[in-house]
Amino acid sequence: MPQAAIGVTGLGVMGRNLARNFARHGYTVAVHNRSVEAMHRLIADHGDEGTFIGCVSDAKFVAALSKPRTVVIMVPAGGPTDSVIDTLAPLLETGDIIVDAGNSHFTDTRRREATLAARGLHFVGMGVSGGEEGALNGPSIMPGGSAASYKTLGPILETISAHVDGVPCCVHVGPDGAGHFVKMVHNGIEYADMQLIAEAYHLLRSGLGLEPAAIGDVFAEWNKGDLESYLIEITAEVLRQKDAATGAPLVDVIVDEAGQKGTGRWTVQAALDLGVTVTAIAEATFARVLSGQRAQRTAARAVLTSGATPIEIADRDAFVEDVRLALYASKVVAYAQGFDHIQVASDAYHWGIDRGAMARIWRGGCIIRARFLSRITEAFGRDAALASLLVDPYFAGEVAKGVVAWRRVVAFAANSGIPVPAFGSSLSYYDSLLSERLPAALIQGQRDFFGAHTYRRVDKPGTFHTLWGDDRSEVTA
């Protein structure tokens, strides 16, 4: 029996397409699934795309692999992943590699990596972005794990990944959970990007009264410029789509309740743990939650008044351009916060992540692929230790071009009663960075009053406390 270069277990849509991608690139692929029917169906439907070795048992699956054995797991995160690992690990030998290509939480990946390393096995938490189409035709791939495992795995992954300008959209991210952490933040940024696009649509729909198809035309035009991206492209397509049953715009017959699988929430939770500001991602996540609180929304509409006083739009084209500029500026903030998150985690966990490389591998294959990411790659190329993407000369200049329009749009939304949580929070974040003095001094005074939490002074070193309940004199803490 020919030896497989790589094995895939878990032949749902993503696993199936990933296995086909390996085979199409000339790799012999061992395929395995808990239900053997899925394995037989894959070979029957796509056996002409390359060489597959169908395996009806775990033992035969492992035996079909050449050494060092490389097993890719593509099953749901959590318990199912642990179950597959527990089954396969005893069948493997020192130096073999287990790859978790699902959306696992990075803390689970760190735990699994440490456990398997003690057994002499390499464990790779690998982010894969691009959906089922990307898995088949070339995704963006974010593998973590040991550098030694990447020597074996890297050439295969780089071959099957998307390529932009001849460069593979795959790089070794860093040790243990680095790959899954970066994929998590990628998804968090994706939440923010989608929410910002949705808010831009809402402004054009409610502010100008444009029909979805006309707004789709606006997005198609935007896709020819700096906003060019996969998400802008598909937004135009969605908005132009008619419902076959009613003839109405499809977007009007879809329930306004956005789902989520948890990676946005994980991103926000991790940011809180690490002390990183990710307001755009947080607002996008909360917006999805709020969209699902239908009973609360219905109750509110029955009793609350908006007090909205819409500003008349005198120039339609000027308003469209203002929204475009506000979208771009808010997008810069969202990505800046995401890359800050990656840097803080990299420092905390000693991962050594190259932020420029992350932007580079996101240029193709993944859901947030965009022209914009080439600019981010260039920014980190100019300064790998960039304090914030917003202070890079290019991005500082781009935001400066749109900041007045950004303020007009947020003000218009507030006066018109149009919710723009991601636009608004991004502008507030930008203004907070610009503020020489924030009201946090008052908060620290309050904390000292009720809890003796102390404070520092602007005019001399040290930590101090005011005796609020006594004579209010100040003492050194």
Coordinates of N, CA, C and O in Angstrom, one line a residue, residues 199-355:
E199 N -23.2 48.7 9.2 CA -23.6 50.1 9.6 C -23.5 51.1 8.4 O -24.4 52.0 8.3
A200 N -22.6 50.9 7.6 CA -22.5 51.7 6.4 C -23.8 51.5 5.5 O -24.4 52.5 5.0
Y201 N -24.1 50.3 5.3 CA -25.4 50.0 4.6 C -26.6 50.6 5.3 O -27.4 51.2 4.6
H202 N -26.6 50.5 6.6 CA -27.8 51.1 7.4 C -27.9 52.6 7.2 O -29.0 53.1 7.0
L203 N -26.7 53.2 7.2 CA -26.7 54.7 7.0 C -27.2 55.1 5.6 O -28.0 56.0 5.5
L204 N -26.8 54.3 4.6 CA -27.2 54.6 3.2 C -28.7 54.3 3.0 O -29.4 55.0 2.3
R205 N -29.1 53.2 3.7 CA -30.6 52.8 3.6 C -31.5 53.8 4.3 O -32.4 54.3 3.8
S206 N -31.2 54.0 5.6 CA -32.0 54.9 6.4 C -31.8 56.4 6.2 O -32.7 57.2 6.3
G207 N -30.5 56.7 5.9 CA -30.2 58.1 5.7 C -30.6 58.7 4.4 O -31.1 59.8 4.3
L208 N -30.4 57.9 3.3 CA -30.7 58.3 2.0 C -32.0 57.7 1.4 O -32.4 58.1 0.3
G209 N -32.4 56.6 2.0 CA -33.6 55.9 1.5 C -33.3 55.1 0.3 O -34.2 54.8 -0.5
L210 N -32.0 54.8 0.1 CA -31.7 54.0 -1.1 C -32.2 52.5 -1.0 O -32.2 52.0 0.1
E211 N -32.5 51.9 -2.1 CA -32.9 50.5 -2.1 C -31.6 49.6 -2.1 O -30.5 50.1 -2.5
P212 N -31.8 48.4 -1.6 CA -30.6 47.6 -1.4 C -29.8 47.4 -2.7 O -28.5 47.5 -2.7
A213 N -30.4 47.2 -3.9 CA -29.7 47.1 -5.1 C -28.8 48.3 -5.4 O -27.7 48.2 -5.9
A214 N -29.4 49.5 -5.2 CA -28.6 50.7 -5.4 C -27.4 50.8 -4.4 O -26.3 51.3 -4.8
I215 N -27.6 50.4 -3.2 CA -26.5 50.4 -2.2 C -25.5 49.3 -2.7 O -24.3 49.6 -2.5
G216 N -25.9 48.2 -3.2 CA -25.0 47.2 -3.8 C -24.1 47.9 -4.8 O -22.9 47.6 -4.9
D217 N -24.7 48.7 -5.7 CA -23.9 49.4 -6.7 C -22.9 50.3 -6.1 O -21.7 50.4 -6.6
V218 N -23.2 51.0 -4.9 CA -22.3 51.8 -4.2 C -21.1 51.0 -3.7 O -19.9 51.3 -3.9
F219 N -21.4 49.8 -3.1 CA -20.4 49.0 -2.6 C -19.5 48.4 -3.7 O -18.3 48.3 -3.6
A220 N -20.1 48.1 -4.8 CA -19.3 47.6 -6.0 C -18.3 48.7 -6.5 O -17.2 48.4 -6.8
E221 N -18.8 50.0 -6.4 CA -17.9 51.1 -6.8 C -16.8 51.2 -5.7 O -15.6 51.4 -6.1
W222 N -17.1 51.1 -4.5 CA -16.1 51.2 -3.4 C -15.1 50.1 -3.5 O -13.9 50.3 -3.2
N223 N -15.5 49.0 -4.1 CA -14.6 47.8 -4.2 C -13.5 48.1 -5.2 O -12.6 47.3 -5.4
K224 N -13.6 49.2 -6.0 CA -12.6 49.5 -7.0 C -11.4 50.3 -6.4 O -10.4 50.6 -7.0
G225 N -11.6 50.8 -5.1 CA -10.6 51.6 -4.5 C -10.0 51.0 -3.3 O -9.8 49.8 -3.2
D226 N -9.6 51.9 -2.3 CA -8.9 51.4 -1.1 C -9.7 50.4 -0.3 O -9.1 49.7 0.5
L227 N -11.0 50.4 -0.4 CA -11.8 49.4 0.4 C -11.9 48.1 -0.3 O -12.6 47.2 0.2
E228 N -11.2 47.9 -1.4 CA -11.3 46.6 -2.1 C -11.1 45.4 -1.2 O -10.0 45.4 -0.6
S229 N -12.0 44.5 -1.1 CA -11.9 43.4 -0.3 C -13.0 42.3 -0.6 O -14.0 42.6 -1.3
Y230 N -12.7 41.2 -0.1 CA -13.7 40.1 -0.3 C -15.1 40.4 0.3 O -16.1 40.2 -0.3
L231 N -15.0 41.0 1.5 CA -16.3 41.3 2.2 C -17.1 42.4 1.5 O -18.3 42.4 1.5
I232 N -16.4 43.4 1.0 CA -17.1 44.5 0.3 C -17.7 43.9 -1.0 O -18.8 44.2 -1.4
E233 N -16.9 43.0 -1.7 CA -17.3 42.4 -2.9 C -18.6 41.6 -2.7 O -19.6 41.7 -3.4
I234 N -18.6 40.7 -1.7 CA -19.8 39.9 -1.4 C -21.0 40.7 -0.9 O -22.2 40.3 -1.1
T235 N -20.7 41.8 -0.2 CA -21.8 42.7 0.2 C -22.6 43.2 -1.0 O -23.8 43.3 -0.9
A236 N -21.9 43.7 -2.0 CA -22.6 44.1 -3.2 C -23.4 43.0 -3.8 O -24.6 43.3 -4.2
E237 N -22.9 41.8 -3.8 CA -23.7 40.7 -4.3 C -25.0 40.4 -3.5 O -26.0 40.2 -4.0
V238 N -24.8 40.4 -2.2 CA -25.9 40.1 -1.3 C -27.0 41.2 -1.5 O -28.2 40.9 -1.6
L239 N -26.6 42.4 -1.5 CA -27.6 43.5 -1.6 C -28.3 43.6 -3.0 O -29.4 44.0 -3.1
R240 N -27.7 43.0 -4.0 CA -28.3 43.0 -5.3 C -29.3 41.8 -5.5 O -30.0 41.7 -6.5
Q241 N -29.2 40.8 -4.6 CA -29.9 39.6 -4.8 C -31.4 39.8 -4.5 O -31.8 40.3 -3.5
K242 N -32.2 39.2 -5.4 CA -33.7 39.2 -5.2 C -34.1 37.9 -4.6 O -33.6 36.8 -4.9
D243 N -35.2 37.9 -3.8 CA -35.7 36.7 -3.2 C -36.6 36.1 -4.3 O -37.5 36.7 -4.8
A244 N -36.3 34.8 -4.6 CA -37.1 34.1 -5.6 C -38.6 34.0 -5.3 O -39.4 34.1 -6.3
A245 N -38.9 33.8 -4.1 CA -40.3 33.6 -3.7 C -41.2 34.9 -3.8 O -42.3 34.9 -4.2
T246 N -40.6 36.0 -3.4 CA -41.4 37.2 -3.2 C -41.0 38.3 -4.2 O -41.7 39.3 -4.4
G247 N -39.8 38.2 -4.8 CA -39.3 39.3 -5.6 C -38.7 40.5 -4.9 O -38.2 41.4 -5.5
A248 N -38.8 40.4 -3.6 CA -38.2 41.5 -2.7 C -36.7 41.3 -2.6 O -36.2 40.2 -2.9
P249 N -36.0 42.4 -2.2 CA -34.6 42.2 -1.9 C -34.4 41.1 -0.9 O -35.1 41.1 0.1
L250 N -33.4 40.2 -1.1 CA -33.2 39.1 -0.2 C -32.9 39.6 1.2 O -33.4 39.1 2.2
V251 N -32.2 40.7 1.3 CA -31.8 41.3 2.6 C -33.0 41.7 3.4 O -33.0 41.6 4.7
D252 N -34.1 42.0 2.7 CA -35.4 42.4 3.4 C -36.2 41.2 3.9 O -37.1 41.4 4.8
V253 N -35.9 40.0 3.5 CA -36.6 38.8 3.9 C -35.8 38.0 4.9 O -36.3 37.0 5.4
I254 N -34.6 38.4 5.1 CA -33.7 37.7 6.1 C -34.0 38.3 7.5 O -34.0 39.5 7.6
V255 N -34.2 37.4 8.5 CA -34.4 37.9 9.8 C -33.2 38.7 10.3 O -32.1 38.2 10.1
D256 N -33.4 39.8 10.9 CA -32.3 40.7 11.3 C -31.7 40.2 12.7 O -31.7 40.9 13.7
E257 N -31.2 39.0 12.7 CA -30.6 38.4 13.8 C -29.3 37.6 13.4 O -29.3 36.6 12.7
A258 N -28.1 38.2 13.8 CA -26.9 37.6 13.3 C -26.4 36.6 14.3 O -26.3 36.7 15.5
G259 N -26.0 35.4 13.7 CA -25.4 34.3 14.5 C -23.9 34.5 14.7 O -23.3 35.4 14.2
Q260 N -23.4 33.7 15.6 CA -22.0 33.6 15.8 C -21.6 32.3 16.4 O -22.4 31.6 17.0
K261 N -20.3 31.9 16.2 CA -19.8 30.6 16.7 C -18.9 30.7 17.9 O -18.4 29.8 18.3
G262 N -18.6 32.0 18.3 CA -17.9 32.1 19.5 C -16.5 32.8 19.5 O -16.0 33.2 20.5
T263 N -15.9 32.8 18.3 CA -14.5 33.4 18.2 C -14.5 34.8 18.5 O -13.5 35.3 19.0
G264 N -15.5 35.6 18.1 CA -15.5 37.0 18.5 C -15.6 37.2 20.0 O -14.9 38.0 20.5
R265 N -16.4 36.4 20.6 CA -16.6 36.5 22.1 C -15.2 36.1 22.7 O -14.8 36.7 23.7
W266 N -14.6 35.0 22.2 CA -13.3 34.6 22.8 C -12.3 35.8 22.6 O -11.4 36.0 23.5
T267 N -12.3 36.5 21.5 CA -11.3 37.6 21.3 C -11.5 38.7 22.3 O -10.5 39.2 22.9
V268 N -12.8 39.0 22.6 CA -13.0 40.0 23.6 C -12.6 39.6 25.0 O -12.0 40.3 25.8
Q269 N -13.0 38.3 25.3 CA -12.6 37.8 26.6 C -11.1 37.8 26.8 O -10.6 38.2 27.9
A270 N -10.4 37.3 25.8 CA -8.9 37.3 25.9 C -8.3 38.7 26.0 O -7.4 38.9 26.7
A271 N -9.0 39.7 25.3 CA -8.5 41.1 25.4 C -8.7 41.6 26.8 O -7.8 42.3 27.4
L272 N -9.8 41.3 27.5 CA -10.0 41.7 28.8 C -9.0 41.1 29.8 O -8.4 41.7 30.7
D273 N -8.7 39.8 29.5 CA -7.7 39.1 30.4 C -6.3 39.7 30.2 O -5.5 39.8 31.2
L274 N -6.0 40.2 29.0 CA -4.6 40.7 28.7 C -4.6 42.2 28.9 O -3.5 42.8 28.8
G275 N -5.7 42.9 29.1 CA -5.7 44.3 29.2 C -5.5 45.1 27.9 O -4.7 46.0 27.9
V276 N -6.2 44.6 26.9 CA -6.1 45.2 25.6 C -7.4 45.8 25.2 O -8.5 45.2 25.4
T277 N -7.4 47.0 24.5 CA -8.6 47.7 24.1 C -9.0 47.2 22.7 O -8.2 47.4 21.7
V278 N -10.1 46.5 22.6 CA -10.6 46.0 21.3 C -12.1 46.5 21.1 O -13.0 45.6 20.9
T279 N -12.3 47.7 21.3 CA -13.7 48.2 21.3 C -14.5 47.9 20.0 O -15.7 47.6 20.1
A280 N -13.9 48.0 18.9 CA -14.6 47.7 17.6 C -15.0 46.3 17.6 O -16.2 46.0 17.2
I281 N -14.2 45.4 18.0 CA -14.5 43.9 18.0 C -15.6 43.7 19.0 O -16.6 42.9 18.8
A282 N -15.5 44.3 20.2 CA -16.4 44.1 21.3 C -17.8 44.6 20.9 O -18.8 44.0 21.1
E283 N -17.9 45.8 20.3 CA -19.2 46.4 19.8 C -19.8 45.5 18.8 O -21.0 45.3 18.7
A284 N -19.0 45.0 17.9 CA -19.5 44.1 16.8 C -20.1 42.8 17.4 O -21.1 42.4 17.0
T285 N -19.4 42.3 18.4 CA -19.9 41.1 19.1 C -21.2 41.4 19.8 O -22.2 40.6 19.7
F286 N -21.2 42.5 20.6 CA -22.4 42.8 21.3 C -23.6 43.2 20.4 O -24.7 42.9 20.7
A287 N -23.3 43.7 19.2 CA -24.3 44.0 18.2 C -25.0 42.7 17.8 O -26.2 42.7 17.6
R288 N -24.2 41.7 17.6 CA -24.8 40.4 17.2 C -25.7 39.9 18.3 O -26.8 39.3 18.1
V289 N -25.2 40.0 19.6 CA -26.0 39.6 20.7 C -27.3 40.3 20.8 O -28.4 39.7 20.9
L290 N -27.2 41.6 20.7 CA -28.4 42.5 20.8 C -29.4 42.2 19.6 O -30.6 42.2 19.8
S291 N -28.9 41.8 18.5 CA -29.8 41.5 17.3 C -30.7 40.3 17.7 O -31.8 40.2 17.2
G292 N -30.2 39.5 18.5 CA -30.9 38.3 18.9 C -31.9 38.5 20.1 O -32.7 37.6 20.4
Q293 N -31.8 39.6 20.7 CA -32.7 39.9 21.9 C -34.0 40.5 21.4 O -34.3 41.6 21.7
R294 N -34.7 39.7 20.7 CA -35.9 40.2 19.9 C -37.0 40.6 20.9 O -37.7 41.6 20.7
A295 N -37.2 39.9 22.0 CA -38.3 40.2 22.9 C -38.0 41.6 23.6 O -38.9 42.4 23.7
Q296 N -36.7 41.8 23.9 CA -36.3 43.0 24.5 C -36.5 44.2 23.5 O -37.0 45.3 23.9
R297 N -36.1 44.0 22.3 CA -36.3 45.0 21.3 C -37.7 45.4 21.0 O -38.1 46.5 20.9
T298 N -38.6 44.3 21.0 CA -40.0 44.6 20.8 C -40.6 45.4 22.0 O -41.4 46.3 21.8
A299 N -40.2 45.0 23.2 CA -40.7 45.7 24.4 C -40.3 47.2 24.3 O -41.0 48.1 24.7
A300 N -39.0 47.4 23.9 CA -38.5 48.8 23.9 C -39.2 49.6 22.9 O -39.5 50.8 23.2
R301 N -39.5 49.1 21.7 CA -40.2 49.9 20.7 C -41.6 50.3 21.1 O -42.1 51.3 20.6
A302 N -42.2 49.5 22.0 CA -43.5 49.8 22.5 C -43.6 51.0 23.4 O -44.7 51.6 23.5
V303 N -42.5 51.3 24.1 CA -42.6 52.4 25.1 C -41.5 53.5 25.0 O -41.8 54.6 25.5
L304 N -40.5 53.3 24.3 CA -39.4 54.3 24.2 C -39.6 55.2 23.0 O -40.1 54.8 22.0
T305 N -39.1 56.4 23.2 CA -39.2 57.4 22.1 C -37.7 57.8 21.7 O -36.9 57.8 22.6
S306 N -37.5 58.0 20.5 CA -36.1 58.2 20.0 C -35.6 59.7 20.2 O -34.5 59.9 20.4
G307 N -36.6 60.6 20.1 CA -36.2 62.0 20.1 C -35.3 62.4 18.9 O -34.5 63.4 19.0
A308 N -35.3 61.6 17.9 CA -34.4 61.8 16.7 C -34.8 63.1 16.0 O -36.0 63.3 15.8
T309 N -33.8 63.8 15.6 CA -34.1 65.0 14.7 C -33.1 64.9 13.5 O -32.1 65.5 13.5
P310 N -33.5 64.1 12.5 CA -32.7 63.9 11.4 C -32.2 65.2 10.7 O -32.9 66.1 10.6
I311 N -30.9 65.1 10.3 CA -30.3 66.2 9.6 C -30.6 66.0 8.1 O -30.4 64.9 7.6
E312 N -31.1 67.0 7.4 CA -31.4 66.9 6.0 C -30.1 66.7 5.2 O -29.2 67.5 5.4
I313 N -30.1 65.8 4.3 CA -29.0 65.5 3.5 C -29.2 66.3 2.2 O -30.0 66.0 1.4
A314 N -28.4 67.3 2.0 CA -28.5 68.2 0.8 C -27.8 67.6 -0.4 O -28.2 67.8 -1.6
D315 N -26.7 66.9 -0.2 CA -25.9 66.4 -1.3 C -25.7 64.9 -1.1 O -25.0 64.4 -0.3
R316 N -26.4 64.1 -1.9 CA -26.4 62.6 -1.8 C -25.0 62.1 -2.0 O -24.5 61.3 -1.2
D317 N -24.3 62.5 -3.1 CA -23.0 62.0 -3.4 C -22.0 62.3 -2.3 O -21.1 61.5 -1.9
A318 N -22.1 63.5 -1.7 CA -21.2 63.9 -0.6 C -21.4 63.1 0.6 O -20.5 62.7 1.3
F319 N -22.7 62.7 0.9 CA -23.0 61.8 2.1 C -22.4 60.4 1.8 O -21.8 59.8 2.7
V320 N -22.6 59.9 0.6 CA -22.0 58.6 0.3 C -20.5 58.6 0.5 O -19.9 57.7 1.1
E321 N -19.8 59.7 0.1 CA -18.4 59.8 0.2 C -18.0 59.9 1.7 O -17.0 59.3 2.2
D322 N -18.8 60.6 2.5 CA -18.6 60.7 3.9 C -18.6 59.3 4.6 O -17.8 59.0 5.4
V323 N -19.6 58.5 4.2 CA -19.8 57.2 4.8 C -18.6 56.3 4.4 O -18.1 55.5 5.2
R324 N -18.2 56.5 3.1 CA -17.0 55.7 2.7 C -15.7 56.0 3.5 O -15.0 55.1 4.0
L325 N -15.5 57.3 3.7 CA -14.4 57.7 4.5 C -14.5 57.3 6.0 O -13.5 56.9 6.6
A326 N -15.7 57.4 6.5 CA -15.9 56.9 7.9 C -15.7 55.4 8.0 O -15.1 54.9 9.0
L327 N -16.1 54.7 7.0 CA -15.9 53.2 7.0 C -14.4 52.9 7.0 O -13.9 52.0 7.7
Y328 N -13.7 53.6 6.1 CA -12.2 53.3 6.0 C -11.5 53.6 7.3 O -10.7 52.9 7.8
A329 N -11.8 54.8 7.9 CA -11.2 55.2 9.2 C -11.5 54.2 10.3 O -10.6 53.8 11.1
S330 N -12.8 53.8 10.4 CA -13.2 52.9 11.4 C -12.5 51.5 11.3 O -12.2 50.9 12.2
K331 N -12.4 51.2 10.0 CA -11.7 49.9 9.7 C -10.2 49.9 10.1 O -9.7 48.9 10.7
V332 N -9.6 51.0 9.9 CA -8.2 51.2 10.4 C -8.1 50.9 11.9 O -7.2 50.2 12.4
V333 N -9.1 51.5 12.6 CA -9.1 51.4 14.1 C -9.3 49.9 14.5 O -8.6 49.4 15.3
A334 N -10.2 49.2 13.8 CA -10.5 47.8 14.2 C -9.3 47.0 13.9 O -8.9 46.1 14.8
Y335 N -8.6 47.2 12.8 CA -7.4 46.4 12.5 C -6.3 46.7 13.5 O -5.5 45.9 13.9
A336 N -6.1 48.0 13.8 CA -5.1 48.5 14.7 C -5.3 47.8 16.0 O -4.3 47.3 16.7
Q337 N -6.5 47.7 16.5 CA -6.8 47.1 17.8 C -6.5 45.6 17.7 O -5.9 45.0 18.7
G338 N -6.8 45.0 16.6 CA -6.6 43.5 16.5 C -5.1 43.2 16.5 O -4.6 42.3 17.2
F339 N -4.3 44.0 15.8 CA -2.8 43.8 15.8 C -2.2 44.1 17.2 O -1.2 43.5 17.5
D340 N -2.8 45.1 17.9 CA -2.3 45.4 19.3 C -2.6 44.1 20.1 O -1.7 43.7 20.9
H341 N -3.7 43.5 19.9 CA -4.1 42.3 20.7 C -3.0 41.2 20.5 O -2.6 40.5 21.4
I342 N -2.7 41.0 19.2 CA -1.7 40.0 18.8 C -0.4 40.3 19.5 O 0.3 39.4 20.0
Q343 N 0.1 41.5 19.5 CA 1.4 41.9 20.0 C 1.4 41.7 21.5 O 2.4 41.1 22.1
V344 N 0.4 42.1 22.2 CA 0.3 41.9 23.7 C 0.3 40.4 24.1 O 1.1 40.0 25.0
A345 N -0.4 39.6 23.4 CA -0.4 38.2 23.6 C 0.9 37.6 23.3 O 1.4 36.7 24.0
S346 N 1.5 38.0 22.2 CA 2.8 37.5 21.8 C 3.9 37.8 22.9 O 4.7 36.9 23.3
D347 N 3.8 39.0 23.5 CA 4.7 39.3 24.6 C 4.4 38.5 25.8 O 5.4 38.0 26.5
A348 N 3.1 38.4 26.1 CA 2.8 37.7 27.4 C 3.1 36.2 27.3 O 3.5 35.6 28.3
Y349 N 3.0 35.6 26.2 CA 3.2 34.1 26.0 C 4.5 33.8 25.4 O 4.8 32.6 25.1
H350 N 5.3 34.8 25.1 CA 6.7 34.6 24.5 C 6.6 33.9 23.1 O 7.3 32.9 22.9
W351 N 5.7 34.3 22.3 CA 5.5 33.7 21.0 C 6.3 34.2 19.9 O 6.6 33.6 18.9
G352 N 6.7 35.5 20.0 CA 7.6 36.1 18.9 C 6.9 36.2 17.6 O 7.5 36.0 16.5
I353 N 5.6 36.6 17.6 CA 4.8 36.8 16.4 C 5.2 38.0 15.6 O 5.4 39.1 16.1
D354 N 5.4 37.8 14.3 CA 5.7 38.9 13.4 C 4.4 39.4 12.8 O 3.7 38.8 12.0
R355 N 4.0 40.6 13.3 CA 2.7 41.1 12.9 C 2.6 41.4 11.4 O 1.6 41.2 10.7

